[in-house]
C-alpha positions as a printed Julia matrix, in Angstrom:
161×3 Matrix{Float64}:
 55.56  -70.81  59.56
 57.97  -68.52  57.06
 59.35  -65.96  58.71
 58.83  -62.3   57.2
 61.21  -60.71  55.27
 60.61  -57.19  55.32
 63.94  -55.74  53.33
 63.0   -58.08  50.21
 63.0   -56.89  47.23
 60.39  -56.17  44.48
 57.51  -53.76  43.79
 55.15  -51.85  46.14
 52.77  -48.92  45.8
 52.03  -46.27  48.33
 49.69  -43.32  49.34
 49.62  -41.06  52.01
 47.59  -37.82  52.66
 49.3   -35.01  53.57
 49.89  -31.27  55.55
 51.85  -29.12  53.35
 53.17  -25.8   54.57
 53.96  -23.73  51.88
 55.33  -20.26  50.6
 52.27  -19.72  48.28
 53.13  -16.28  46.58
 53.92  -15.19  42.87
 57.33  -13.57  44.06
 59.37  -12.94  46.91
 61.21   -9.9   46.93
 63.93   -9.84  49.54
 61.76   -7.02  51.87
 59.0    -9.09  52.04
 57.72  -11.15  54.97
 57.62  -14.71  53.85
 53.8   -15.74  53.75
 53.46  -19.57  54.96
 50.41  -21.64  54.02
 48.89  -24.83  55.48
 47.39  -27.02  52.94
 46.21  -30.67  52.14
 47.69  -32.8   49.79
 48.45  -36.34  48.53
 50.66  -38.38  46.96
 50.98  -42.04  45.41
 53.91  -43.54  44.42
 55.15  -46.86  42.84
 58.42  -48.19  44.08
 60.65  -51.05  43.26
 62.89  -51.73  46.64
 66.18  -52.73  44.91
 68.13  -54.3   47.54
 67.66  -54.58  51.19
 68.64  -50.95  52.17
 67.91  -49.35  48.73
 64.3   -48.49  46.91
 63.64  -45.98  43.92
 60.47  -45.03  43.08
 58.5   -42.5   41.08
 55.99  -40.37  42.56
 52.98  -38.19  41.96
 52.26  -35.15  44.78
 49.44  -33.06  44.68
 48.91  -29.58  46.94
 45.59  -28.65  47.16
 45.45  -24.77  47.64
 42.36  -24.31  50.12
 41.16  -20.93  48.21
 41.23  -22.42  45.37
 40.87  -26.02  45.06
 42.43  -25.19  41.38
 45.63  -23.31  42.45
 48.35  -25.22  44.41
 51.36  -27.63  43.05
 52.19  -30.27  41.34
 55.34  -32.39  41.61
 56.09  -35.5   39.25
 59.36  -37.44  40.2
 61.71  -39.83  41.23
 62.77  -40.82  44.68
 65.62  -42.82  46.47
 65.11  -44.17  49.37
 67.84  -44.86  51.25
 66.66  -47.64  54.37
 69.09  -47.83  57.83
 67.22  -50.63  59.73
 65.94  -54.08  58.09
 63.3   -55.08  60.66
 59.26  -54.45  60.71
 60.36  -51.01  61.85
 62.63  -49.07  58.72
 63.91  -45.49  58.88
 64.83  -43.97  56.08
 66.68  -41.01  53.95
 64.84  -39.79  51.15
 66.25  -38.21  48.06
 64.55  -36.7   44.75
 63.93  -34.39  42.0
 61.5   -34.33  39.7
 59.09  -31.29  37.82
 56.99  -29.16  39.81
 54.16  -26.96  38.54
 52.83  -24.35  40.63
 50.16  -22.09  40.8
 49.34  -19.52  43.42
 46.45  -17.59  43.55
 45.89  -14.64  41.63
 48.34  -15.94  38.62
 47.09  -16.6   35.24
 48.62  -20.04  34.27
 50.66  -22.56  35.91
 54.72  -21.88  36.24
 56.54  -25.17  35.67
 60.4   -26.14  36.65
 62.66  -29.09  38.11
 62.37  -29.49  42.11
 63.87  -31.13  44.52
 62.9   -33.39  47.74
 65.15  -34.42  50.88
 63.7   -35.76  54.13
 62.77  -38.57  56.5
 60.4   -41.49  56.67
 59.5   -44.5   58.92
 57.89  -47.93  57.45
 56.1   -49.96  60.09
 55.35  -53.16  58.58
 52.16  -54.87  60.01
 52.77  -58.42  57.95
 54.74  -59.43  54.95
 52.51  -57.01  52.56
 51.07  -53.84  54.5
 53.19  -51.28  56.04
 51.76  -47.62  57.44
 54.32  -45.32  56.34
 55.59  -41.83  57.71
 57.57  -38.96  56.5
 58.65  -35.48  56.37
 60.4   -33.74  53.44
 61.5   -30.02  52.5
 60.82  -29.44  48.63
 62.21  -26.85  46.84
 62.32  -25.95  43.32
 64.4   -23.93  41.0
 64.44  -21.68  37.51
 61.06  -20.49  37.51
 59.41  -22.05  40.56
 62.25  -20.62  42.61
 60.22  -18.93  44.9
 57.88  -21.93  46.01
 58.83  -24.67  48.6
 57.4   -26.21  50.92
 57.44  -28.78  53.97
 55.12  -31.3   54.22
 54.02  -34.31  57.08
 52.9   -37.46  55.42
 50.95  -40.18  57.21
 50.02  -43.41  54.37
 50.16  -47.21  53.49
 51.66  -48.94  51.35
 51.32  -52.65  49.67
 54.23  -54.5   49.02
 53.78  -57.07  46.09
């Protein structure tokens, strides 16, 4: 029987449903308390894993705002994913920025800017193909999304081709 290789490389795809705490206000000024939010979310992603310690991928995240399901954020971007064990168990660093579009209850339209992503992950492979991933990340974004961030604990799968 072949033995698994779990640090090949190639394509996968991924999705994960989410908790996202989040600063959900139209400003900040500096006297104000800073107003944290639980909401759902998801993402999906589609990755190539490079090397054995190396993936990139670009990703799709989606924060539902639970007063209204059409308020909350959007983030489109790339990821790297930086991988410090090879076996059926991986840790990893994750790195990314992408655009984020947010919008908070009570504002008119959408604000849109570049954000970024850092955190940590686990993939726990269960053969050759499926893995259930985990991860936690702090995203932030700048210009005019400045004000909204977040921190979010992701629990998924993901299908590696």
């Amino acid at each position: 029987e072949e033995e698994p290789d779990y640090a090949r490389t190639g394509a996968y795809v991924r999705g994960a449903a989410q908790i996202a705490v989040w600063n959900a206000k139209e400003g900040i000024s500096p006297a104000a308390p800073v107003y944290w939010q639980p909401d759902f979310a998801f993402d999906a992603a589609n990755g190539w894993r490079n090397s054995a310690r190396i993936a990139l991928e670009a990703e799709f995240e989606w924060i539902i705002n639970h007063e209204q399901p059409t308020d909350g954020s959007w983030l489109l971007g790339v990821n790297g994913k930086f991988f410090l064990l090879e076996d059926r168990i991986q840790p990893y660093v994750i790195l990314g920025a992408g655009a984020m579009w947010v919008k908070v209850p009570g504002a008119a339209q959408a604000k849109g800017d570049w954000a970024f992503r850092n955190g940590v992950g686990v993939d726990f492979y269960l053969n050759n193909h499926w893995a259930l991933t985990g991860e936690t990340a702090f995203i932030w974004g700048v210009g005019s999304v400045w004000n909204n961030y977040f921190v979010n604990v992701s629990l998924g799968a993901m299908y590696r081709f």
